[in-house]
mmCIF file of C-alpha atoms in Angstrom:
data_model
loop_
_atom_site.group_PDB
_atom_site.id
_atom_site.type_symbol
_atom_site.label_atom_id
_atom_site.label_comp_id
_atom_site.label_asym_id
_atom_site.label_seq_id
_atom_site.Cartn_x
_atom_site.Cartn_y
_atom_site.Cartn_z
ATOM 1 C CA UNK A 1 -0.519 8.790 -42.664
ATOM 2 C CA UNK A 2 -0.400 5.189 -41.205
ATOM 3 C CA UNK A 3 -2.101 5.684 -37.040
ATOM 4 C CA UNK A 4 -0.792 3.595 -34.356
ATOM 5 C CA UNK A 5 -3.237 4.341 -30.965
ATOM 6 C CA UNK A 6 -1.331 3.853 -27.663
ATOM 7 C CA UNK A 7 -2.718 3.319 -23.950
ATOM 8 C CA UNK A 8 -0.766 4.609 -21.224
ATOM 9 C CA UNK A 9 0.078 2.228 -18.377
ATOM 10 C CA UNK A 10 0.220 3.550 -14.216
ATOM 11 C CA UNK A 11 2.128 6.503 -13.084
ATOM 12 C CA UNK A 12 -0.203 8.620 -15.619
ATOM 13 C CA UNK A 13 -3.007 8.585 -13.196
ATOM 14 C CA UNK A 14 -4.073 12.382 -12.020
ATOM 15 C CA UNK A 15 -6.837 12.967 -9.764
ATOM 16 C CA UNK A 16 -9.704 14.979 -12.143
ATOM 17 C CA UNK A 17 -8.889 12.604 -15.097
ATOM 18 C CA UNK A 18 -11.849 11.537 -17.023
ATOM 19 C CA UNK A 19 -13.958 14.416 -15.476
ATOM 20 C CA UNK A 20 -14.448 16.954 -18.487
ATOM 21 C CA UNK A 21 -15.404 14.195 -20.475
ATOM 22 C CA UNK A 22 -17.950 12.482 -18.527
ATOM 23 C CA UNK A 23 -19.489 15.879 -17.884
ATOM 24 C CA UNK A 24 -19.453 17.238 -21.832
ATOM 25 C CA UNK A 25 -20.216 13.397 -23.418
ATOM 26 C CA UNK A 26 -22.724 11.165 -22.352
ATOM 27 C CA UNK A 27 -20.858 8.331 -23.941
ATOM 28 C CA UNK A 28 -18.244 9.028 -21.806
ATOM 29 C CA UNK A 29 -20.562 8.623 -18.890
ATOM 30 C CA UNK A 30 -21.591 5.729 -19.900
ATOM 31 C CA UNK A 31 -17.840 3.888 -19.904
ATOM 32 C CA UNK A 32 -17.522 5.334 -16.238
ATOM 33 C CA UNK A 33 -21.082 3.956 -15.100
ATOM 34 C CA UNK A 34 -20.347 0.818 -16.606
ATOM 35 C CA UNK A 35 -16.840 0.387 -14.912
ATOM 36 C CA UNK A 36 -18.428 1.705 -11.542
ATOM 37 C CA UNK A 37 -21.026 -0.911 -12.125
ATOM 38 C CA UNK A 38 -18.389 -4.079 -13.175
ATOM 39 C CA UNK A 39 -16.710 -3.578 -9.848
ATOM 40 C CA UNK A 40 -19.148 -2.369 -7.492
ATOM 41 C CA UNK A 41 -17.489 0.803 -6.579
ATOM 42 C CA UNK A 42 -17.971 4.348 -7.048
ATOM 43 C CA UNK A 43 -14.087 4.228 -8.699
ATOM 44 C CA UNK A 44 -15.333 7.667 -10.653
ATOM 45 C CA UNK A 45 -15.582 9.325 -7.230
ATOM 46 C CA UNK A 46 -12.162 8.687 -6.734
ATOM 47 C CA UNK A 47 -10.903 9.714 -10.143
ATOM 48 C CA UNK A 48 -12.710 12.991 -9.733
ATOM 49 C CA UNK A 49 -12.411 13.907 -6.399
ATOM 50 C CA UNK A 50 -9.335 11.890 -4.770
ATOM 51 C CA UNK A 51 -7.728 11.267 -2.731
ATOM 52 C CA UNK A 52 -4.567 10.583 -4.784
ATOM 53 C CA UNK A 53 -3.593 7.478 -2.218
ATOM 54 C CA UNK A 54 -6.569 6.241 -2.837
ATOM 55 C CA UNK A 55 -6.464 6.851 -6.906
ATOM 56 C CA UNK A 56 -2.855 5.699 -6.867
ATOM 57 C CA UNK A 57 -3.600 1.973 -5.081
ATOM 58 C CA UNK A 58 -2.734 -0.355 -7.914
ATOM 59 C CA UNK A 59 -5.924 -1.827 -7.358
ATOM 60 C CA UNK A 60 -7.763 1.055 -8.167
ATOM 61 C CA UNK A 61 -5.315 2.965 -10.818
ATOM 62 C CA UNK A 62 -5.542 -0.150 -13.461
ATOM 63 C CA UNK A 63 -9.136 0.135 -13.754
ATOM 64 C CA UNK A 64 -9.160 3.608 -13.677
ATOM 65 C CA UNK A 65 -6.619 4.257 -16.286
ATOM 66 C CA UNK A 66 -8.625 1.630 -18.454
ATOM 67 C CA UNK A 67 -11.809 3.956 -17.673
ATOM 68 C CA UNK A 68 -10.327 7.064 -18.879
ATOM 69 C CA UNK A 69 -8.873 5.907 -22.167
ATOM 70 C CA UNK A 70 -11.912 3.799 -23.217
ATOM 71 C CA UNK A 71 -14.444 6.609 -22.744
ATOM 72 C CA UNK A 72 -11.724 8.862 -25.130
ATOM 73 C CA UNK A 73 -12.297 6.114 -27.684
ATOM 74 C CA UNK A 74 -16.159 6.260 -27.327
ATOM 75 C CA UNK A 75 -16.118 9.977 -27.798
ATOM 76 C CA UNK A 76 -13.570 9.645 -30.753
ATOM 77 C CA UNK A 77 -16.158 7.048 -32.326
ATOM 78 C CA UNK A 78 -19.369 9.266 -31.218
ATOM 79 C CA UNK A 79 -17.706 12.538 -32.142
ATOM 80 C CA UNK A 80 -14.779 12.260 -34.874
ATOM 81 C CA UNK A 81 -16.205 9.178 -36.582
ATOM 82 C CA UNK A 82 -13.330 7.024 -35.826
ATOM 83 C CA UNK A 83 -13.159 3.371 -36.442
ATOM 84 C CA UNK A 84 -10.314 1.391 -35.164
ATOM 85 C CA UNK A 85 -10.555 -1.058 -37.632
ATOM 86 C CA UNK A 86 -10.093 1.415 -40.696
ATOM 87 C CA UNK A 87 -7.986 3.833 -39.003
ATOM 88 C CA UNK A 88 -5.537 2.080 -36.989
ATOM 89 C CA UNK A 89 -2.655 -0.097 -38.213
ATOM 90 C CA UNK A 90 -1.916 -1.311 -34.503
ATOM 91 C CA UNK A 91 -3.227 -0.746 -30.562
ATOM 92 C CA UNK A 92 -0.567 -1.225 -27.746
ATOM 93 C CA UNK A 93 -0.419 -0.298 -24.505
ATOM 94 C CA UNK A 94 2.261 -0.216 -21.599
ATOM 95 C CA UNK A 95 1.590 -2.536 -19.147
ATOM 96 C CA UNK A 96 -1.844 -2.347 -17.834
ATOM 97 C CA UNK A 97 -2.719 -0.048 -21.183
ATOM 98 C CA UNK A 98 -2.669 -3.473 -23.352
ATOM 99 C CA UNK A 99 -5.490 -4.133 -21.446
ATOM 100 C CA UNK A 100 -6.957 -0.757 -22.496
ATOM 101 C CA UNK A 101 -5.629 -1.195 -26.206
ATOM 102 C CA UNK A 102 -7.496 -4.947 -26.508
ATOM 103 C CA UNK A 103 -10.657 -3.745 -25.049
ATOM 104 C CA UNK A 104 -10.922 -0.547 -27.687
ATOM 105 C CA UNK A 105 -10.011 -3.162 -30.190
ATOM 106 C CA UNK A 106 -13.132 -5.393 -29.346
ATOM 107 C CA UNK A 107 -11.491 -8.529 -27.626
ATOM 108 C CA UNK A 108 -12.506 -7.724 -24.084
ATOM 109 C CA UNK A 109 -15.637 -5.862 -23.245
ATOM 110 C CA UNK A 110 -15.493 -2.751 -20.471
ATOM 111 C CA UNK A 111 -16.584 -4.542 -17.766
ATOM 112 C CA UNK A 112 -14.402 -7.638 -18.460
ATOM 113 C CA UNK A 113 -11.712 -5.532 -18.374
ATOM 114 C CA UNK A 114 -12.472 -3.695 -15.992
ATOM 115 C CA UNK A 115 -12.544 -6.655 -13.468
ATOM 116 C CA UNK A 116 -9.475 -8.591 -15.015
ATOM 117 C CA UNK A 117 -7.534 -5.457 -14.086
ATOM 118 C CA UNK A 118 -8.747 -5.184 -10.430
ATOM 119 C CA UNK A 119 -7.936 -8.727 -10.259
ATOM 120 C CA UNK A 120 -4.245 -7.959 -11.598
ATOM 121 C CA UNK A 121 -3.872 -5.020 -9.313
ATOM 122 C CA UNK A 122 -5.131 -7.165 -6.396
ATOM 123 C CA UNK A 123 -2.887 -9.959 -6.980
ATOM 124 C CA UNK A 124 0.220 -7.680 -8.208
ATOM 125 C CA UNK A 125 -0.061 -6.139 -4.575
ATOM 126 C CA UNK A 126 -0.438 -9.373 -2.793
ATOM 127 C CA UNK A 127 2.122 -11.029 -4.502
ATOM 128 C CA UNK A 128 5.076 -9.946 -2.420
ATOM 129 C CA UNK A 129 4.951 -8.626 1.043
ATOM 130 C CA UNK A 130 5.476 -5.041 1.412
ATOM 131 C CA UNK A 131 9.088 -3.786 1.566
ATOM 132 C CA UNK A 132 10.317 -6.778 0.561
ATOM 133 C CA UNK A 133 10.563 -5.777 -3.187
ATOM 134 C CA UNK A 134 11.373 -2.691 -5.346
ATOM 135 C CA UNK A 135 12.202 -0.823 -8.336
ATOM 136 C CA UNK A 136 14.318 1.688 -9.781
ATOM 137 C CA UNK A 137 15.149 3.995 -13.096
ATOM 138 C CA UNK A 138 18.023 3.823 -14.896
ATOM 139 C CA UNK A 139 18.090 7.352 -16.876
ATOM 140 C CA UNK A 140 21.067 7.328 -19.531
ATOM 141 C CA UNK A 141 21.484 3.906 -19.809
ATOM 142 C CA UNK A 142 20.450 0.936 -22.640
ATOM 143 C CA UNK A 143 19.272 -2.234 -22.431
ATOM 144 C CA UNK A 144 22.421 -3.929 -22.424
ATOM 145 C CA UNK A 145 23.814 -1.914 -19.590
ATOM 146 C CA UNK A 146 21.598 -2.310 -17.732
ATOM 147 C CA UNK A 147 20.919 -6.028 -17.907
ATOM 148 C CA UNK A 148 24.584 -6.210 -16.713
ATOM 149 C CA UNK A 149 24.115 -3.724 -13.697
ATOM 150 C CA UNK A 150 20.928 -6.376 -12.982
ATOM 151 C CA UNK A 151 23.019 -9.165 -13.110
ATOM 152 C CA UNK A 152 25.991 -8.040 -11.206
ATOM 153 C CA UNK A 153 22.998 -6.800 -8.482
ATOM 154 C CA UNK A 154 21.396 -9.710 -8.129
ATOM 155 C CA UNK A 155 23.785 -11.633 -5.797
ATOM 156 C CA UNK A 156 21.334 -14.756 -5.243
ATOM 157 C CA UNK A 157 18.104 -12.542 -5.438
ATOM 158 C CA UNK A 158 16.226 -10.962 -8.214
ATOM 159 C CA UNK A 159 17.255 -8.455 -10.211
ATOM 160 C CA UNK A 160 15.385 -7.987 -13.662
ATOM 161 C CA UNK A 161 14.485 -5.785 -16.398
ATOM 162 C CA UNK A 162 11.015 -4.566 -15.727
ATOM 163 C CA UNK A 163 10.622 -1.932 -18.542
ATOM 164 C CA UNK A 164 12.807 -1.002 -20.983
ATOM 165 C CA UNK A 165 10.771 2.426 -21.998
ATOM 166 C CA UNK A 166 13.153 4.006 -25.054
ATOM 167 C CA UNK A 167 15.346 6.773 -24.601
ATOM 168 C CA UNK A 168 17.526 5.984 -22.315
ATOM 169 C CA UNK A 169 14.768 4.829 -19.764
ATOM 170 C CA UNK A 170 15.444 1.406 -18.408
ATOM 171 C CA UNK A 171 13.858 0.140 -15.350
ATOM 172 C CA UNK A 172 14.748 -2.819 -12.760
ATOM 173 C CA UNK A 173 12.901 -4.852 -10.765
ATOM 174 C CA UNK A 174 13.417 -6.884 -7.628
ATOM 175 C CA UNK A 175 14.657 -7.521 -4.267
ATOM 176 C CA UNK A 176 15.132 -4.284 -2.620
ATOM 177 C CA UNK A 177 18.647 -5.223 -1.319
ATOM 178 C CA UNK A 178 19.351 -5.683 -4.830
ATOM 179 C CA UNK A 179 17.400 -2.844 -6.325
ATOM 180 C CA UNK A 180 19.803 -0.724 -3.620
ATOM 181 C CA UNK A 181 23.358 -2.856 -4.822
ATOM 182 C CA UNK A 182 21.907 -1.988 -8.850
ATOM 183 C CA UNK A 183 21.476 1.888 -7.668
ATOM 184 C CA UNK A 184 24.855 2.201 -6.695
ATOM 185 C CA UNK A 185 26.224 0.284 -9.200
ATOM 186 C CA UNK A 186 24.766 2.168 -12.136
ATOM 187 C CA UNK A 187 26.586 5.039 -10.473
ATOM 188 C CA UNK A 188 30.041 3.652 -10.802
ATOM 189 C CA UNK A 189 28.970 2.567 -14.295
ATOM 190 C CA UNK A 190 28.289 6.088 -15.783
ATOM 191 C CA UNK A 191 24.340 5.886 -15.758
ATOM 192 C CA UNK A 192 23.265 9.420 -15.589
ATOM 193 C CA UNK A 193 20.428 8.703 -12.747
ATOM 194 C CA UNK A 194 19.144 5.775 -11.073
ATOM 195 C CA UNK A 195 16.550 6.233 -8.475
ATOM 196 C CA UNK A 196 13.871 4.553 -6.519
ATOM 197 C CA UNK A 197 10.160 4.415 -7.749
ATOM 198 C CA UNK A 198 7.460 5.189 -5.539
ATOM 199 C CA UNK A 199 5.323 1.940 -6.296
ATOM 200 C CA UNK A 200 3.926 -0.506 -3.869
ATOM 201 C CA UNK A 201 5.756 -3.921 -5.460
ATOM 202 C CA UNK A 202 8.011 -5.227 -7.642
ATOM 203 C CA UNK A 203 6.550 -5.566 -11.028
ATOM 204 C CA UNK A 204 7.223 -6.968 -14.289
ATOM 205 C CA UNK A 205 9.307 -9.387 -12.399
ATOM 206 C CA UNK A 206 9.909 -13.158 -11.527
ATOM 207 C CA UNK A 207 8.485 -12.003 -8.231
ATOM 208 C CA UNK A 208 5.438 -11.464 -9.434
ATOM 209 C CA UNK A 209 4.729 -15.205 -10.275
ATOM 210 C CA UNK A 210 2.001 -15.711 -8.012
ATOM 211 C CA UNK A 211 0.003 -12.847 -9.725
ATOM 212 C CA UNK A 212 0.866 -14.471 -13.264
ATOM 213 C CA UNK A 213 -1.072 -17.526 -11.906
ATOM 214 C CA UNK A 214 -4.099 -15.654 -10.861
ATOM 215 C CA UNK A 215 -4.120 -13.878 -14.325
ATOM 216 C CA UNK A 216 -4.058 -16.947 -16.046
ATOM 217 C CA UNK A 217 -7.038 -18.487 -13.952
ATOM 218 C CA UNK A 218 -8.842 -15.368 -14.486
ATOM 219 C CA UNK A 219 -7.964 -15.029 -18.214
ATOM 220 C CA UNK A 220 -9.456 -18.619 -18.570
ATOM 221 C CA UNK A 221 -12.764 -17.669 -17.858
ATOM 222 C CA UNK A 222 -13.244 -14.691 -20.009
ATOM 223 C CA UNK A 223 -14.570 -14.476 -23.340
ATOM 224 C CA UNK A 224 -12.214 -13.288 -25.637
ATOM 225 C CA UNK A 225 -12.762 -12.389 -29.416
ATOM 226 C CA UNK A 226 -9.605 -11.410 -32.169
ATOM 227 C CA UNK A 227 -8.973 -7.769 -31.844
ATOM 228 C CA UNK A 228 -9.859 -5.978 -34.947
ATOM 229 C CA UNK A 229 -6.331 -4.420 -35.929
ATOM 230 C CA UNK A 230 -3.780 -6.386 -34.058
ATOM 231 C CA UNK A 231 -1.887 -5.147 -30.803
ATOM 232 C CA UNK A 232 1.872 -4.975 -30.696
ATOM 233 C CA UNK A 233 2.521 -6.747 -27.225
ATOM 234 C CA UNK A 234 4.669 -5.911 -24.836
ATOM 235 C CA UNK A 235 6.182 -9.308 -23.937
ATOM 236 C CA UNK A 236 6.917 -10.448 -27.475
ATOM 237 C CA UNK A 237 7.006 -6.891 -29.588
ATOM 238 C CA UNK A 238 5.433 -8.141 -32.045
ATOM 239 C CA UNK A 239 1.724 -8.185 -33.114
ATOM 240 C CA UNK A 240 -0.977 -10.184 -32.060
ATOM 241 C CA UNK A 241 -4.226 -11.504 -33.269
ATOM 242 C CA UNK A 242 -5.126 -14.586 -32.194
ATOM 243 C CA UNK A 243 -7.036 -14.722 -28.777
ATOM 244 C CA UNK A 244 -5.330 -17.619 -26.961
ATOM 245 C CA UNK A 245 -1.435 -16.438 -28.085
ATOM 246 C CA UNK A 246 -3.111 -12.889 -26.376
ATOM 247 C CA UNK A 247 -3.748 -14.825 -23.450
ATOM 248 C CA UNK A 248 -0.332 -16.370 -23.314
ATOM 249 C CA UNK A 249 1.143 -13.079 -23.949
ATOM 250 C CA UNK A 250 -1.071 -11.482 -20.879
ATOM 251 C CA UNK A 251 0.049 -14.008 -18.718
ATOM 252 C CA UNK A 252 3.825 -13.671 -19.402
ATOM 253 C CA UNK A 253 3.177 -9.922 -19.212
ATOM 254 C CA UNK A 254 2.847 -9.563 -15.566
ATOM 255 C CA UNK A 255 6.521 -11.320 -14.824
ATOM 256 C CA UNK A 256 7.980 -10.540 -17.893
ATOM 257 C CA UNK A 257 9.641 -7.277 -19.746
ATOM 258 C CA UNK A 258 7.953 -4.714 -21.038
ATOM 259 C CA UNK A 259 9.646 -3.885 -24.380
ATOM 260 C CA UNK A 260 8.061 -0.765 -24.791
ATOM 261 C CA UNK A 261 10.836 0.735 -27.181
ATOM 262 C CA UNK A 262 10.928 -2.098 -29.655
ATOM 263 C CA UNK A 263 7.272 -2.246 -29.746
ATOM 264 C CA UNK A 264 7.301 1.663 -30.797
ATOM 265 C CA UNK A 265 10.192 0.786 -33.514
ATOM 266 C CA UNK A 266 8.339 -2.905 -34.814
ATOM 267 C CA UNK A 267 5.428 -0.329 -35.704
ATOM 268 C CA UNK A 268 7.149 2.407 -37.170
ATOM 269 C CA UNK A 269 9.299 -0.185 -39.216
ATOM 270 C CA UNK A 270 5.931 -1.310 -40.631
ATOM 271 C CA UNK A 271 5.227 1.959 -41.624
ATOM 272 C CA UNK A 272 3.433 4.042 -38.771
ATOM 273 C CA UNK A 273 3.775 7.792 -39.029
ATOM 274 C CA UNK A 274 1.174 9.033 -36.063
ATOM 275 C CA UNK A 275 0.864 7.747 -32.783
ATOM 276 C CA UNK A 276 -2.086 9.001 -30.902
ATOM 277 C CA UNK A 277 -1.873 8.546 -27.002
ATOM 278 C CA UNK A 278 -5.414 8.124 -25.719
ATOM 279 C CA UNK A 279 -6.419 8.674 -22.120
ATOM 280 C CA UNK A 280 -4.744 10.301 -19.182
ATOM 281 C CA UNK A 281 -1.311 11.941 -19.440
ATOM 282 C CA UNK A 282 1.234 12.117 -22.139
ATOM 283 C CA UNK A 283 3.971 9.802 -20.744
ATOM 284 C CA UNK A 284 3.720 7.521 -24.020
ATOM 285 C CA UNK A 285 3.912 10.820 -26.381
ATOM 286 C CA UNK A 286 7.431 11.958 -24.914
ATOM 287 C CA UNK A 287 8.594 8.178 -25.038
ATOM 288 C CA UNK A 288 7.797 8.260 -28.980
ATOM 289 C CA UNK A 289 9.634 11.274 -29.568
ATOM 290 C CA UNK A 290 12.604 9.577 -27.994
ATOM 291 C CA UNK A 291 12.131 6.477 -30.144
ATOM 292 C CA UNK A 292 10.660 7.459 -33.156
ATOM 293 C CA UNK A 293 12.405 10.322 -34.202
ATOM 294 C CA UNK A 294 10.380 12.237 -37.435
ATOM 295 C CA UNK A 295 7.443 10.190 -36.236
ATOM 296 C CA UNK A 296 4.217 12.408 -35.014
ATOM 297 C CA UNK A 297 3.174 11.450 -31.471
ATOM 298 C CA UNK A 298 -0.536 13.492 -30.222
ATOM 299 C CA UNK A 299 -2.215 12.870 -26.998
ATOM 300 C CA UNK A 300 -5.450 13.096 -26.714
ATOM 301 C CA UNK A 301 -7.282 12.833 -22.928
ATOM 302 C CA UNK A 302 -9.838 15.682 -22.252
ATOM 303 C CA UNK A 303 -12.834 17.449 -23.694
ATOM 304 C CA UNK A 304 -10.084 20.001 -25.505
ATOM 305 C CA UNK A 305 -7.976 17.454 -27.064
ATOM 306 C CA UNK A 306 -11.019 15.840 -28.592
ATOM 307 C CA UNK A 307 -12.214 19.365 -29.702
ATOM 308 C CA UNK A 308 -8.953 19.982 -31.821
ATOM 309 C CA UNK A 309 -8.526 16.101 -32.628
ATOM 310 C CA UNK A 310 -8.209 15.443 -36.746
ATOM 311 C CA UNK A 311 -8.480 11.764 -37.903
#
């Protein structure tokens, strides 16, 4: 059985995530200390304990996220003898989870990563002035359809494809007059649902140029080493193992699409049969079974899924 291991991007954040393990592993505790450490904040606190505005603040869900799925890895290492290198034929994560996936994968260390992402959220959030930008999911519509209801939205502004997720699950970015014009018009257009997302800018869009900059300053100055199974990217779905075209790719990430659902079929074309989800929630495991259809998708996030967890 050929393993792909995914890393789950924001949205999956839950306050409590990240808790059973730190108390049951001390490796576990470790990857929390150290991310606590890298950006001198009790962030565990806030996983554990909440708020959820506080855990949900881009800023502070990147890193988080990041926290939760490397300390699964550690305990999959410590505890089920896995080894990426020998057991995976890819990594990839949504959005901020490539982060996540090239940090199990040895290019980034924690605390690199760590800070790159609260240096992404920062600048993500800063990038456009609140209000000024939103986005929306298209539910029941495909790629193509919905790059037309962008287009026809735009009207002088932006209007992109931010994610297209697999099953039907497309999702704009923008302007928020235009987000509005694209909800409307996906009605007329026979999209099952389109609704507003509760998130705090526009990402994954041209609008988000002025974070793209500060990634790629920020990007410069980190050591990065070749990941030891390659990750499928999201801006190019297709894999990656040179550090400097992972770079480029991280850079075009933050404006460009995430092609989550031709990532999932580029690695199930090469032959993966498993996809294991690794860190908090199981958005990525109901995406697969939309995309990869006979494929098996497990998620694996607390102290019980490590329990039951079978290389």
């Amino acid at each position: 059985m050929t393993t792909a291991f995914l890393f789950p991007g924001q949205g999956s954040q839950a306050v409590g995530m990240g808790k059973s393990l730190a108390e049951t592993y001390p490796v576990a505790r470790a990857v929390f200390d150290e991310v606590d450490e890298a950006l001198s904040q009790k962030l565990s606190a806030v996983m554990w304990d909440g708020p959820l505005e506080t855990l949900t603040l881009t800023a502070n869900a990147q890193p988080a996220l990041l926290a939760v799925s490397l300390a699964v890895i550690r305990v999959l290492e410590a505890e089920a003898g896995l080894d990426l290198k020998r057991d995976a034929a890819f990594v990839a994560g949504h959005s901020l989870g490539e982060y996540a996936a090239l940090a199990a994968a040895g290019t980034f260390g924690i605390a690199d990563a760590a800070r790159l992402l609260r240096i992404r959220g920062d600048s993500m959030q800063q990038a456009v002035p609140p209000g000024e930008g939103a986005m929306a999911a298209l539910l029941g519509a495909d790629l193509d359809l919905a790059r037309a209801i962008a287009a026809d939205a735009a009207q002088g502004a932006v209007c992109e494809v931010a994610n297209d997720n697999g099953g039907g699950q497309v999702v704009l970015s923008g302007a928020k007059a235009a987000i509005d014009r694209a909800i409307v018009l996906a009605g007329e257009r026979g999209v099952r649902r389109a609704m507003l997302l509760p998130v705090s800018a526009p990402f994954h869009c041209s609008m988000m140029l002025p974070a793209a900059e500060a990634m790629r300053a920020a990007l410069g100055k980190v050591a990065m080493l070749a990941p030891v199974v390659p990750v499928m990217a999201n801006v190019g779905a297709a894999p990656l193992v040179e550090p400097a075209a992972i770079r480029d790719s991280l850079v075009a990430q933050v404006t460009g699409t995430v092609r989550w659902r031709e990532c999932v079929e580029a690695m199930t074309a090469a032959g993966v049969t498993r996809f294991v989800e690794v860190g908090s929630g199981k958005v990525l495991t109901g995406l697969v079974k939309r995309i990869a259809t006979g494929a098996t998708p497990i998620s694996v996030g607390t102290a019980d899924d490590i329990a039951g967890y079978k290389p």
